[in-house]
mmCIF file of C-alpha atoms and ligand atoms in Angstrom:
data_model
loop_
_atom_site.group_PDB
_atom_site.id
_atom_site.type_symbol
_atom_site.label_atom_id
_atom_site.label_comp_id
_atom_site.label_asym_id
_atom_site.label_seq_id
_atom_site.Cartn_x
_atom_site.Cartn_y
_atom_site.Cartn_z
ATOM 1 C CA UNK A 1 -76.606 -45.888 -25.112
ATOM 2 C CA UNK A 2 -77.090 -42.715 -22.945
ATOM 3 C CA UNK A 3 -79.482 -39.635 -23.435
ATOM 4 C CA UNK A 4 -76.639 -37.065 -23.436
ATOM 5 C CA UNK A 5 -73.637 -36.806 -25.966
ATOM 6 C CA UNK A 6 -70.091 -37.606 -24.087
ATOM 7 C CA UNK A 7 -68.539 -34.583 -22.564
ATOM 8 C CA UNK A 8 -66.143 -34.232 -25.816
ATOM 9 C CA UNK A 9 -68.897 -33.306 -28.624
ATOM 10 C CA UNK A 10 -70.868 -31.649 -26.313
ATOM 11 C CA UNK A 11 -71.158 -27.202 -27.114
ATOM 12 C CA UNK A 12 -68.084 -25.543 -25.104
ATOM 13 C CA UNK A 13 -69.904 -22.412 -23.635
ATOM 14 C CA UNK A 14 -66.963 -19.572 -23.598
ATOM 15 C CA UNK A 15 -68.044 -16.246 -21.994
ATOM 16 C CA UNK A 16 -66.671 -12.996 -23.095
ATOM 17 C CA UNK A 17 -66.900 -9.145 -22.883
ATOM 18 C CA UNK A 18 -66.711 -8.045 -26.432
ATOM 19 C CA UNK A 19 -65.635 -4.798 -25.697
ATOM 20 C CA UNK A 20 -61.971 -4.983 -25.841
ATOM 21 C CA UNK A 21 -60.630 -4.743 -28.936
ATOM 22 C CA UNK A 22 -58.545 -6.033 -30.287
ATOM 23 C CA UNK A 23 -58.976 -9.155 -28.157
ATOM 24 C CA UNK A 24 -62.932 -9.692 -28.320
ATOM 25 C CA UNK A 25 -65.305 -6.958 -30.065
ATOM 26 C CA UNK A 26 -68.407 -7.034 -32.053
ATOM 27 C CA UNK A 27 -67.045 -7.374 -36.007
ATOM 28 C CA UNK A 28 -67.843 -3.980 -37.841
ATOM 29 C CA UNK A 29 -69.061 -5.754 -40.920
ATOM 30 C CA UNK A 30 -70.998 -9.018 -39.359
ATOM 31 C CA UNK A 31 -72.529 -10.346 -36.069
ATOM 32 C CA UNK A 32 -69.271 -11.992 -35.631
ATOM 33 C CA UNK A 33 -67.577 -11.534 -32.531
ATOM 34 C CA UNK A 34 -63.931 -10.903 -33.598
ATOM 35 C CA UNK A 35 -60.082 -10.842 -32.052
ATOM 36 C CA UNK A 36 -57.322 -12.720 -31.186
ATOM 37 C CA UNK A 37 -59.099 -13.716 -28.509
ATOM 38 C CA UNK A 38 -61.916 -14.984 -30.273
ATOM 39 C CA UNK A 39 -59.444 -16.390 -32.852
ATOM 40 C CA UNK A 40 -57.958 -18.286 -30.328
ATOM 41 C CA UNK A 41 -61.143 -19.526 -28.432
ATOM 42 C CA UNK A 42 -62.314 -21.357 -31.802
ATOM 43 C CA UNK A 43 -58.937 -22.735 -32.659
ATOM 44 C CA UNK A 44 -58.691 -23.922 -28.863
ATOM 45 C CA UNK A 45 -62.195 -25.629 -29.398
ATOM 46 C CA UNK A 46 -61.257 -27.202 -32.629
ATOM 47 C CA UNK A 47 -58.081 -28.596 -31.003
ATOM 48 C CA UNK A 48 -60.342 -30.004 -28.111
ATOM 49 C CA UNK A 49 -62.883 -31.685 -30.759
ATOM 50 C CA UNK A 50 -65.442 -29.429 -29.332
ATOM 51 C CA UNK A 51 -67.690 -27.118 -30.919
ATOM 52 C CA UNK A 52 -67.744 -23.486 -29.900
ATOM 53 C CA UNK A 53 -70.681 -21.023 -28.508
ATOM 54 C CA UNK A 54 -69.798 -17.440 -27.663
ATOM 55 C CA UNK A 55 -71.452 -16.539 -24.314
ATOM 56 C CA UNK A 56 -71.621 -12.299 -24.542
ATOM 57 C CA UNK A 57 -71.619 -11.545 -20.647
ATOM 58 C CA UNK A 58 -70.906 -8.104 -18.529
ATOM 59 C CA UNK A 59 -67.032 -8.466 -17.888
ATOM 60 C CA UNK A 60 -68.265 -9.060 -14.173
ATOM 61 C CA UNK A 61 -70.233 -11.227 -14.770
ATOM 62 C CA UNK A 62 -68.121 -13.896 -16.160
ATOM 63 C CA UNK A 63 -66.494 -15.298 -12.931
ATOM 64 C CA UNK A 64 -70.219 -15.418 -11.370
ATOM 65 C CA UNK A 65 -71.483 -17.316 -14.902
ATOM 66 C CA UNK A 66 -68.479 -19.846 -14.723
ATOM 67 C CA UNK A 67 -69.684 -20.180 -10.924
ATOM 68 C CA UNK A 68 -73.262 -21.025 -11.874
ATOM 69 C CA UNK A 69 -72.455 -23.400 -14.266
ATOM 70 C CA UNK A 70 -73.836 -21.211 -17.053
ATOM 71 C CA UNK A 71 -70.454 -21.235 -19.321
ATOM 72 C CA UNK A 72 -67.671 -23.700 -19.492
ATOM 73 C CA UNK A 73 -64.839 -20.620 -19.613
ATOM 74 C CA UNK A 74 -64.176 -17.603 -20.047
ATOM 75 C CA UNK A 75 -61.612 -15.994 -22.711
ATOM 76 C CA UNK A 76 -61.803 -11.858 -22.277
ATOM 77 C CA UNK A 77 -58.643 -10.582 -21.484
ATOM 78 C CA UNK A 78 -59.084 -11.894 -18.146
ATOM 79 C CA UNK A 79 -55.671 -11.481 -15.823
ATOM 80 C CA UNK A 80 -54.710 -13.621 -13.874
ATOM 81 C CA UNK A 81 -54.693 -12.294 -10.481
ATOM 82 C CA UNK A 82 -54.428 -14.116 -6.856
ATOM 83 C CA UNK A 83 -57.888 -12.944 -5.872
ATOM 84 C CA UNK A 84 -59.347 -14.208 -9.031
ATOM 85 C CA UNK A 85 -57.570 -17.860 -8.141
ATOM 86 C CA UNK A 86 -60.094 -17.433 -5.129
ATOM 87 C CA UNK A 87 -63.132 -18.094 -7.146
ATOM 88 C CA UNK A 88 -61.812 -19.940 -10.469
ATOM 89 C CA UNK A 89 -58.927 -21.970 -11.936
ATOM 90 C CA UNK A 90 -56.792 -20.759 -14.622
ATOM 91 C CA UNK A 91 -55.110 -21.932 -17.711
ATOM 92 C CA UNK A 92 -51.260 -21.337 -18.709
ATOM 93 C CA UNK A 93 -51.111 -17.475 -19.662
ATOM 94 C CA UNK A 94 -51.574 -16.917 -23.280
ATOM 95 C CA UNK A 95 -50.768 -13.246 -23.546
ATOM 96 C CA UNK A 96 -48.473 -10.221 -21.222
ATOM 97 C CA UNK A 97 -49.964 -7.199 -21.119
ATOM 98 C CA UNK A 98 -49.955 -4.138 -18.392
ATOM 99 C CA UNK A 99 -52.074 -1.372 -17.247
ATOM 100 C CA UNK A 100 -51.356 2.478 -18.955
ATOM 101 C CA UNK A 101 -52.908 5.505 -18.353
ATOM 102 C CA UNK A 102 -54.525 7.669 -21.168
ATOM 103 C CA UNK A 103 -55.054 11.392 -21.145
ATOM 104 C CA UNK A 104 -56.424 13.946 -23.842
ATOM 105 C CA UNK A 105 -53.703 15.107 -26.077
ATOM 106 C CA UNK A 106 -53.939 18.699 -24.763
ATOM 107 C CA UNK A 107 -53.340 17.418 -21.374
ATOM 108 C CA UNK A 108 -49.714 18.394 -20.015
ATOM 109 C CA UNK A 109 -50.832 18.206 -16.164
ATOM 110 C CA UNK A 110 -50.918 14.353 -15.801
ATOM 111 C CA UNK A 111 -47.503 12.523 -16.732
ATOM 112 C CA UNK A 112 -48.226 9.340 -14.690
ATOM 113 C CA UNK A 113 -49.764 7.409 -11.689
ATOM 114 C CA UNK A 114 -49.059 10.221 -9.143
ATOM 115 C CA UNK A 115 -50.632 12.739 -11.103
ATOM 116 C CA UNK A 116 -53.771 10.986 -10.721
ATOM 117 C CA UNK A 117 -53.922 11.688 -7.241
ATOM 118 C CA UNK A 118 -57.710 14.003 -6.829
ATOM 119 C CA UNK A 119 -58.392 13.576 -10.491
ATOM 120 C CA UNK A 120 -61.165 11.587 -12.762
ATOM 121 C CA UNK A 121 -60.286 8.574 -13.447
ATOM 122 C CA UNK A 122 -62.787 6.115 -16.002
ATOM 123 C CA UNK A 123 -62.381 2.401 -15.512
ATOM 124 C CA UNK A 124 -64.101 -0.803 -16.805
ATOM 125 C CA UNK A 125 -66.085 -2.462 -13.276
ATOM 126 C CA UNK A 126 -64.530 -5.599 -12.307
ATOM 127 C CA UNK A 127 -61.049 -4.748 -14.117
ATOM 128 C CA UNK A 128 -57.858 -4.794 -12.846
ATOM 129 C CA UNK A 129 -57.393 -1.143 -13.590
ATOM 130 C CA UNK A 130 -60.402 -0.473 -11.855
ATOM 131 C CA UNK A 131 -58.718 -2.070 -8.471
ATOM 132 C CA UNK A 132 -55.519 0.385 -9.796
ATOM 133 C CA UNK A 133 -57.635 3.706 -10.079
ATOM 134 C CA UNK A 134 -59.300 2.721 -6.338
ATOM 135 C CA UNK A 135 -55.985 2.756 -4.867
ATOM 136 C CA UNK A 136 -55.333 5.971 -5.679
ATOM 137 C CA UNK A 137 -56.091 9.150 -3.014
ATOM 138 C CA UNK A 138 -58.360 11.076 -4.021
ATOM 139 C CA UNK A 139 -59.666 10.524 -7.185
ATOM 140 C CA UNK A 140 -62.834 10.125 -8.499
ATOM 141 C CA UNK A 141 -63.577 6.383 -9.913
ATOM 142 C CA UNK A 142 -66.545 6.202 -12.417
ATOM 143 C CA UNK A 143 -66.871 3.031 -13.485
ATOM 144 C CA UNK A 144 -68.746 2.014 -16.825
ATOM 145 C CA UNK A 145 -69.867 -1.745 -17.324
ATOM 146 C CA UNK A 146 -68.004 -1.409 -21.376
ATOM 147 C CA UNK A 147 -64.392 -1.175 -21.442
ATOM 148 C CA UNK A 148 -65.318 1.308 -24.587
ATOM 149 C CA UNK A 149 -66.995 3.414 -22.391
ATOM 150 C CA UNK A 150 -64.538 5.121 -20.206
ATOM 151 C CA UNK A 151 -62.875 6.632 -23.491
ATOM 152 C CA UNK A 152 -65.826 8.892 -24.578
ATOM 153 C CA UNK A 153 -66.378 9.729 -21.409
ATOM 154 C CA UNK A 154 -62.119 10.884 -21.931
ATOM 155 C CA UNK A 155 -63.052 12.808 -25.093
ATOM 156 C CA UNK A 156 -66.677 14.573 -23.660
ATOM 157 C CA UNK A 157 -64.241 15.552 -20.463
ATOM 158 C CA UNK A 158 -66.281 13.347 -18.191
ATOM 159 C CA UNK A 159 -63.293 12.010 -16.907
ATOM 160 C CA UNK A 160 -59.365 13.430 -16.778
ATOM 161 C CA UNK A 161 -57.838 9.933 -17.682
ATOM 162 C CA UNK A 162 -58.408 6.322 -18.310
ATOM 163 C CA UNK A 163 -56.234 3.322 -16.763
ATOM 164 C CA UNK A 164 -56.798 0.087 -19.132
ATOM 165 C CA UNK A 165 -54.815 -2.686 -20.880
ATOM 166 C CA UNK A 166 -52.150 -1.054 -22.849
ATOM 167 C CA UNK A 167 -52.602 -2.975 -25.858
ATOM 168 C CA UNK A 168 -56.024 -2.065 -25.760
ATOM 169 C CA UNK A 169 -55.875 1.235 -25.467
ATOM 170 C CA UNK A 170 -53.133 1.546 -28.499
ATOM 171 C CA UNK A 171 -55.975 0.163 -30.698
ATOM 172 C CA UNK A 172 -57.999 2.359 -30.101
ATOM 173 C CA UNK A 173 -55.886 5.114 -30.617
ATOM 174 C CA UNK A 174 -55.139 3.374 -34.005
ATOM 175 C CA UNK A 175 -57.982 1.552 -34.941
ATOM 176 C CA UNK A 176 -61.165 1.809 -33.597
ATOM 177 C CA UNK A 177 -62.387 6.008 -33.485
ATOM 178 C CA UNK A 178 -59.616 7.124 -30.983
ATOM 179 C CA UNK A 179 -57.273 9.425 -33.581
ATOM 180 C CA UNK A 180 -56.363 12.719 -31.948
ATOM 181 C CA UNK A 181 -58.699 11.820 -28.511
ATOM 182 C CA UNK A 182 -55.891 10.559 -26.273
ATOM 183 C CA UNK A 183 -52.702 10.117 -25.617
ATOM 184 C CA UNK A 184 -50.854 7.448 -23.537
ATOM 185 C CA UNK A 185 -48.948 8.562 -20.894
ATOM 186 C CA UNK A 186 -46.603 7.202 -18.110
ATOM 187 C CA UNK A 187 -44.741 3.785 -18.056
ATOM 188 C CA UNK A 188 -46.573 0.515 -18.310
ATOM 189 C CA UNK A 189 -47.357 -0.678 -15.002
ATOM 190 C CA UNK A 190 -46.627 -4.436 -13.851
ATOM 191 C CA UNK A 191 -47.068 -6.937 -16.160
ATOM 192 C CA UNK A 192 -50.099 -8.632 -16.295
ATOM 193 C CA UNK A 193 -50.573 -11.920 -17.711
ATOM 194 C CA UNK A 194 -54.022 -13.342 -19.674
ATOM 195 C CA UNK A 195 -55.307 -16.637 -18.843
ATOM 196 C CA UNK A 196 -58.368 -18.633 -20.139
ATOM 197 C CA UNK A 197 -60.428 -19.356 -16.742
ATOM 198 C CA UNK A 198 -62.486 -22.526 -15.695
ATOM 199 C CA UNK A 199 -65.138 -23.103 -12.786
ATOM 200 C CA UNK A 200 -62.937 -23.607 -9.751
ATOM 201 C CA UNK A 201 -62.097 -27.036 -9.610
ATOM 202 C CA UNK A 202 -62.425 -28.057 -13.016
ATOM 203 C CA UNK A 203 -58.864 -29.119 -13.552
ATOM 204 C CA UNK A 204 -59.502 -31.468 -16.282
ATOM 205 C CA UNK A 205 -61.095 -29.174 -18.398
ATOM 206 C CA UNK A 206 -57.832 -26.507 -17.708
ATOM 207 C CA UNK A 207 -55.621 -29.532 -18.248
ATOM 208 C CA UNK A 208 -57.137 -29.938 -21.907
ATOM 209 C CA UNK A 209 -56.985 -26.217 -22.451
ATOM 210 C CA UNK A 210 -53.486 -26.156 -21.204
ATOM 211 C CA UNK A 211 -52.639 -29.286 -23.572
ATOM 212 C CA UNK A 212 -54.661 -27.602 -27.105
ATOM 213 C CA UNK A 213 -52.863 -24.074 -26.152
ATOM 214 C CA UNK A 214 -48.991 -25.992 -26.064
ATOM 215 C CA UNK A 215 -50.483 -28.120 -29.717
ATOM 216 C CA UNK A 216 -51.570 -24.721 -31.069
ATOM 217 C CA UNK A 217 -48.415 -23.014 -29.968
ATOM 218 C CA UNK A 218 -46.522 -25.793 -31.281
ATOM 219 C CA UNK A 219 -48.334 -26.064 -35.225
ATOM 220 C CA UNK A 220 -47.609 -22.646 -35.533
ATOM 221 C CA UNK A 221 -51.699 -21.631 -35.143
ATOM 222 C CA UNK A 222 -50.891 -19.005 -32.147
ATOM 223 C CA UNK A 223 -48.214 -17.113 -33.769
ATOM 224 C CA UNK A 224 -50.218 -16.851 -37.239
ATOM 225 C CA UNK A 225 -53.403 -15.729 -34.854
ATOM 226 C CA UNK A 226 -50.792 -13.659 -32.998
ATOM 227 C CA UNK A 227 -49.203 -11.947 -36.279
ATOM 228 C CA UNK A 228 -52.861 -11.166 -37.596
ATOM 229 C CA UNK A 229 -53.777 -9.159 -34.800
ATOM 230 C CA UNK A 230 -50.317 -7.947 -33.036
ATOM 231 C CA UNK A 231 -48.028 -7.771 -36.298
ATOM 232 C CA UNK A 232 -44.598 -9.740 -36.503
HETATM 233 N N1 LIG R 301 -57.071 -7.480 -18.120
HETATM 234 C C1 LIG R 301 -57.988 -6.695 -17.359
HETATM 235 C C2 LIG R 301 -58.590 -7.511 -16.247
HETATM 236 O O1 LIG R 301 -58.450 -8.675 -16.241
HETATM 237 C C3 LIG R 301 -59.110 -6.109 -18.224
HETATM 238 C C4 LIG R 301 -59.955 -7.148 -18.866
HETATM 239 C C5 LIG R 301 -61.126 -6.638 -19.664
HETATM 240 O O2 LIG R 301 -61.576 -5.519 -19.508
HETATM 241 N N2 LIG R 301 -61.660 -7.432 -20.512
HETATM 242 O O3 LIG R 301 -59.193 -7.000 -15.376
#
Protein backbone atom coordinates (compact mmCIF):
# COMPACT_ATOMS: atom_id res chain seq x y z
CA UNK A 1 0.00 0.00 0.00
CA UNK A 2 1.31 3.57 -0.75
CA UNK A 3 0.12 7.06 0.62
CA UNK A 4 -0.60 8.49 -2.86
CA UNK A 5 -3.20 7.17 -5.51
CA UNK A 6 -1.27 5.72 -8.81
CA UNK A 7 -0.60 8.35 -11.37
CA UNK A 8 -3.90 7.14 -13.40
CA UNK A 9 -6.78 8.24 -10.78
CA UNK A 10 -4.91 10.93 -9.67
CA UNK A 11 -6.79 14.92 -10.68
CA UNK A 12 -5.35 15.91 -14.31
CA UNK A 13 -4.67 19.71 -13.71
CA UNK A 14 -5.43 21.37 -17.37
CA UNK A 15 -4.69 25.14 -17.54
CA UNK A 16 -6.61 27.43 -19.72
CA UNK A 17 -7.37 31.08 -20.70
CA UNK A 18 -11.08 31.21 -20.84
CA UNK A 19 -11.22 34.02 -22.94
CA UNK A 20 -11.41 32.62 -26.33
CA UNK A 21 -14.50 31.70 -27.34
CA UNK A 22 -15.54 29.53 -28.78
CA UNK A 23 -12.68 27.29 -27.64
CA UNK A 24 -12.60 28.04 -23.71
CA UNK A 25 -14.91 30.92 -22.12
CA UNK A 26 -16.73 31.40 -18.96
CA UNK A 27 -20.51 29.73 -19.72
CA UNK A 28 -23.12 32.68 -19.81
CA UNK A 29 -25.61 30.74 -17.79
CA UNK A 30 -23.23 28.73 -15.12
CA UNK A 31 -19.67 28.77 -13.61
CA UNK A 32 -18.92 26.30 -16.24
CA UNK A 33 -16.08 26.89 -18.31
CA UNK A 34 -17.37 26.04 -21.84
CA UNK A 35 -15.99 25.21 -25.66
CA UNK A 36 -14.75 22.79 -27.78
CA UNK A 37 -11.87 23.07 -26.08
CA UNK A 38 -13.18 22.41 -22.84
CA UNK A 39 -15.38 19.72 -24.47
CA UNK A 40 -12.50 18.08 -25.56
CA UNK A 41 -10.27 18.42 -22.37
CA UNK A 42 -13.04 16.34 -20.34
CA UNK A 43 -13.61 13.78 -23.02
CA UNK A 44 -9.64 13.49 -23.29
CA UNK A 45 -9.64 12.93 -19.40
CA UNK A 46 -12.39 10.44 -19.46
CA UNK A 47 -10.55 8.51 -22.21
CA UNK A 48 -7.34 8.62 -19.94
CA UNK A 49 -9.41 7.29 -16.74
CA UNK A 50 -8.53 10.51 -15.17
CA UNK A 51 -10.59 13.00 -13.58
CA UNK A 52 -10.52 16.58 -14.76
CA UNK A 53 -9.71 20.11 -12.88
CA UNK A 54 -9.82 23.31 -14.91
CA UNK A 55 -6.77 25.44 -13.98
CA UNK A 56 -8.05 29.34 -15.09
CA UNK A 57 -4.48 30.93 -15.74
CA UNK A 58 -3.31 34.34 -17.70
CA UNK A 59 -2.71 32.90 -21.32
CA UNK A 60 1.07 33.61 -20.36
CA UNK A 61 1.09 32.12 -17.77
CA UNK A 62 0.36 28.67 -18.80
CA UNK A 63 3.80 27.60 -20.25
CA UNK A 64 5.44 29.06 -16.86
CA UNK A 65 2.53 26.91 -14.71
CA UNK A 66 3.26 23.66 -16.79
CA UNK A 67 7.06 24.62 -15.95
CA UNK A 68 6.45 24.78 -12.20
CA UNK A 69 4.71 21.79 -11.98
CA UNK A 70 1.50 23.60 -11.06
CA UNK A 71 -0.78 21.96 -14.01
CA UNK A 72 -0.40 18.76 -15.86
CA UNK A 73 -1.37 20.64 -19.47
CA UNK A 74 -2.57 23.09 -20.98
CA UNK A 75 -5.62 23.13 -23.62
CA UNK A 76 -6.23 27.08 -24.75
CA UNK A 77 -5.87 27.41 -28.22
CA UNK A 78 -2.30 27.12 -27.75
CA UNK A 79 -0.25 26.93 -31.35
CA UNK A 80 2.15 25.10 -31.81
CA UNK A 81 5.10 27.10 -32.60
CA UNK A 82 9.06 26.18 -32.67
CA UNK A 83 9.81 28.60 -29.86
CA UNK A 84 7.11 27.18 -27.76
CA UNK A 85 8.84 23.46 -28.41
CA UNK A 86 11.71 25.36 -26.48
CA UNK A 87 10.01 25.28 -23.19
CA UNK A 88 7.23 22.39 -23.52
CA UNK A 89 6.24 19.25 -25.46
CA UNK A 90 3.28 19.06 -27.57
CA UNK A 91 0.55 16.72 -28.47
CA UNK A 92 -0.67 15.79 -32.19
CA UNK A 93 -2.57 19.07 -33.42
CA UNK A 94 -6.20 18.90 -32.77
CA UNK A 95 -7.40 21.94 -34.63
CA UNK A 96 -5.98 24.51 -37.98
CA UNK A 97 -6.60 27.79 -37.51
CA UNK A 98 -4.74 31.22 -38.74
CA UNK A 99 -4.27 34.71 -37.71
CA UNK A 100 -6.91 37.62 -39.39
CA UNK A 101 -7.05 41.04 -38.92
CA UNK A 102 -10.28 42.90 -37.76
CA UNK A 103 -11.18 46.49 -38.40
CA UNK A 104 -14.40 48.66 -37.60
CA UNK A 105 -16.93 48.33 -40.30
CA UNK A 106 -16.55 52.00 -41.32
CA UNK A 107 -12.97 51.41 -41.85
CA UNK A 108 -12.00 51.45 -45.72
CA UNK A 109 -8.19 52.52 -45.02
CA UNK A 110 -6.87 49.10 -43.79
CA UNK A 111 -7.40 46.10 -46.36
CA UNK A 112 -4.60 43.88 -44.91
CA UNK A 113 -1.17 43.30 -43.18
CA UNK A 114 0.56 46.24 -44.98
CA UNK A 115 -1.93 48.61 -44.06
CA UNK A 116 -1.03 48.10 -40.60
CA UNK A 117 2.16 49.60 -41.04
CA UNK A 118 2.08 53.05 -38.21
CA UNK A 119 -1.34 52.03 -37.05
CA UNK A 120 -2.96 50.58 -33.57
CA UNK A 121 -2.89 47.37 -33.40
CA UNK A 122 -4.67 45.34 -30.01
CA UNK A 123 -3.27 41.91 -29.31
CA UNK A 124 -3.67 39.23 -26.56
CA UNK A 125 0.22 39.17 -24.55
CA UNK A 126 1.90 36.01 -25.16
CA UNK A 127 -0.15 35.24 -28.52
CA UNK A 128 1.00 34.46 -31.66
CA UNK A 129 -0.65 37.49 -33.14
CA UNK A 130 0.94 39.48 -30.68
CA UNK A 131 4.57 38.25 -32.14
CA UNK A 132 2.58 39.16 -35.78
CA UNK A 133 1.53 42.82 -34.77
CA UNK A 134 5.44 43.32 -33.29
CA UNK A 135 6.77 42.62 -36.59
CA UNK A 136 5.15 45.17 -38.11
CA UNK A 137 6.95 48.95 -38.65
CA UNK A 138 5.55 51.22 -36.99
CA UNK A 139 2.66 50.40 -35.25
CA UNK A 140 1.58 50.76 -32.00
CA UNK A 141 1.17 47.24 -29.99
CA UNK A 142 -1.13 47.46 -26.87
CA UNK A 143 -1.35 44.41 -25.47
CA UNK A 144 -4.27 43.32 -23.03
CA UNK A 145 -3.78 40.12 -20.76
CA UNK A 146 -7.83 38.89 -22.20
CA UNK A 147 -8.05 37.92 -25.68
CA UNK A 148 -11.70 39.77 -25.23
CA UNK A 149 -10.06 42.75 -24.53
CA UNK A 150 -8.44 44.03 -27.61
CA UNK A 151 -12.04 44.12 -29.29
CA UNK A 152 -13.59 46.90 -27.08
CA UNK A 153 -10.72 48.57 -27.15
CA UNK A 154 -11.63 48.13 -31.48
CA UNK A 155 -15.15 49.47 -30.85
CA UNK A 156 -14.11 52.60 -28.12
CA UNK A 157 -11.33 53.44 -31.06
CA UNK A 158 -8.52 52.60 -28.70
CA UNK A 159 -7.02 50.70 -31.25
CA UNK A 160 -7.36 50.76 -35.41
CA UNK A 161 -7.39 46.85 -35.69
CA UNK A 162 -7.07 43.58 -33.97
CA UNK A 163 -4.88 40.48 -35.27
CA UNK A 164 -6.34 37.15 -33.49
CA UNK A 165 -7.38 33.56 -34.33
CA UNK A 166 -9.77 33.74 -37.14
CA UNK A 167 -12.18 31.43 -35.81
CA UNK A 168 -12.23 33.39 -32.86
CA UNK A 169 -12.78 36.44 -34.05
CA UNK A 170 -15.86 35.14 -36.41
CA UNK A 171 -17.57 34.29 -33.07
CA UNK A 172 -17.49 37.09 -31.89
CA UNK A 173 -18.74 38.82 -34.68
CA UNK A 174 -21.60 36.20 -34.49
CA UNK A 175 -21.97 35.23 -31.15
CA UNK A 176 -20.65 36.81 -28.36
CA UNK A 177 -21.57 41.08 -28.50
CA UNK A 178 -19.50 41.79 -31.73
CA UNK A 179 -22.66 42.54 -34.38
CA UNK A 180 -21.93 45.64 -36.43
CA UNK A 181 -18.32 46.37 -34.30
CA UNK A 182 -15.91 44.82 -36.81
CA UNK A 183 -15.25 43.53 -39.76
CA UNK A 184 -12.61 40.96 -40.91
CA UNK A 185 -10.39 41.97 -43.33
CA UNK A 186 -7.41 40.61 -45.43
CA UNK A 187 -6.55 36.88 -46.14
CA UNK A 188 -5.92 34.42 -43.38
CA UNK A 189 -2.40 34.34 -42.62
CA UNK A 190 -0.36 30.92 -42.28
CA UNK A 191 -1.95 28.23 -40.85
CA UNK A 192 -1.57 27.63 -37.45
CA UNK A 193 -2.10 24.44 -35.84
CA UNK A 194 -3.55 23.80 -31.93
CA UNK A 195 -1.88 21.38 -29.79
CA UNK A 196 -2.55 20.25 -26.15
CA UNK A 197 0.98 21.03 -24.34
CA UNK A 198 2.84 19.03 -21.53
CA UNK A 199 5.87 20.03 -19.15
CA UNK A 200 8.88 19.56 -21.40
CA UNK A 201 9.86 16.17 -21.16
CA UNK A 202 6.83 14.55 -20.17
CA UNK A 203 6.48 12.30 -23.16
CA UNK A 204 4.45 9.72 -21.54
CA UNK A 205 1.87 11.86 -20.52
CA UNK A 206 1.78 13.41 -24.49
CA UNK A 207 1.96 9.79 -25.60
CA UNK A 208 -1.44 9.07 -23.65
CA UNK A 209 -2.91 12.31 -24.88
CA UNK A 210 -1.81 11.52 -28.34
CA UNK A 211 -3.33 7.82 -27.93
CA UNK A 212 -7.12 9.21 -26.16
CA UNK A 213 -7.14 12.08 -29.05
CA UNK A 214 -6.67 9.09 -32.13
CA UNK A 215 -9.63 6.78 -29.68
CA UNK A 216 -11.77 9.94 -29.55
CA UNK A 217 -11.21 10.74 -33.17
CA UNK A 218 -11.83 7.27 -33.97
CA UNK A 219 -15.53 6.70 -31.75
CA UNK A 220 -16.71 9.53 -33.46
CA UNK A 221 -16.48 11.88 -29.94
CA UNK A 222 -14.27 14.72 -31.83
CA UNK A 223 -16.39 15.21 -34.77
CA UNK A 224 -19.75 15.30 -32.59
CA UNK A 225 -17.65 17.91 -30.18
CA UNK A 226 -16.44 19.39 -33.48
CA UNK A 227 -20.09 19.69 -35.16
CA UNK A 228 -21.46 21.29 -31.80
CA UNK A 229 -19.24 24.07 -31.85
CA UNK A 230 -17.93 24.47 -35.68
CA UNK A 231 -21.19 23.14 -37.55
CA UNK A 232 -20.99 20.18 -40.17
N1 LIG B 1 -3.44 30.53 -31.02
C1 LIG B 1 -2.88 31.72 -30.47
C2 LIG B 1 -1.58 31.42 -29.77
O1 LIG B 1 -1.29 30.31 -29.54
C3 LIG B 1 -3.83 32.42 -29.50
C4 LIG B 1 -4.17 31.59 -28.31
C5 LIG B 1 -5.04 32.26 -27.28
O2 LIG B 1 -5.16 33.46 -27.21
N2 LIG B 1 -5.65 31.50 -26.44
O3 LIG B 1 -0.85 32.28 -29.45
Amino acid sequence: ETASAPAQQQVLRIGTNPTFAPFEFQSPNSSELTGFDMDLARALGKEMGRKVELVNLGFDGLIPALGAGNIDLAISGMTITEARKNAVDFSDPYYTAGLIIMVRPDDNRIKGINDLQGKKIGVQIGTTGANKALTIKGAEVKQFNNADEPNLELANKGVDAVINDQPVIAYYLVSQGGEGKGKMVGEIMEAELYGVAAKKGNQALIKQVNEALAALKKSGEYDKIYKKWFGA
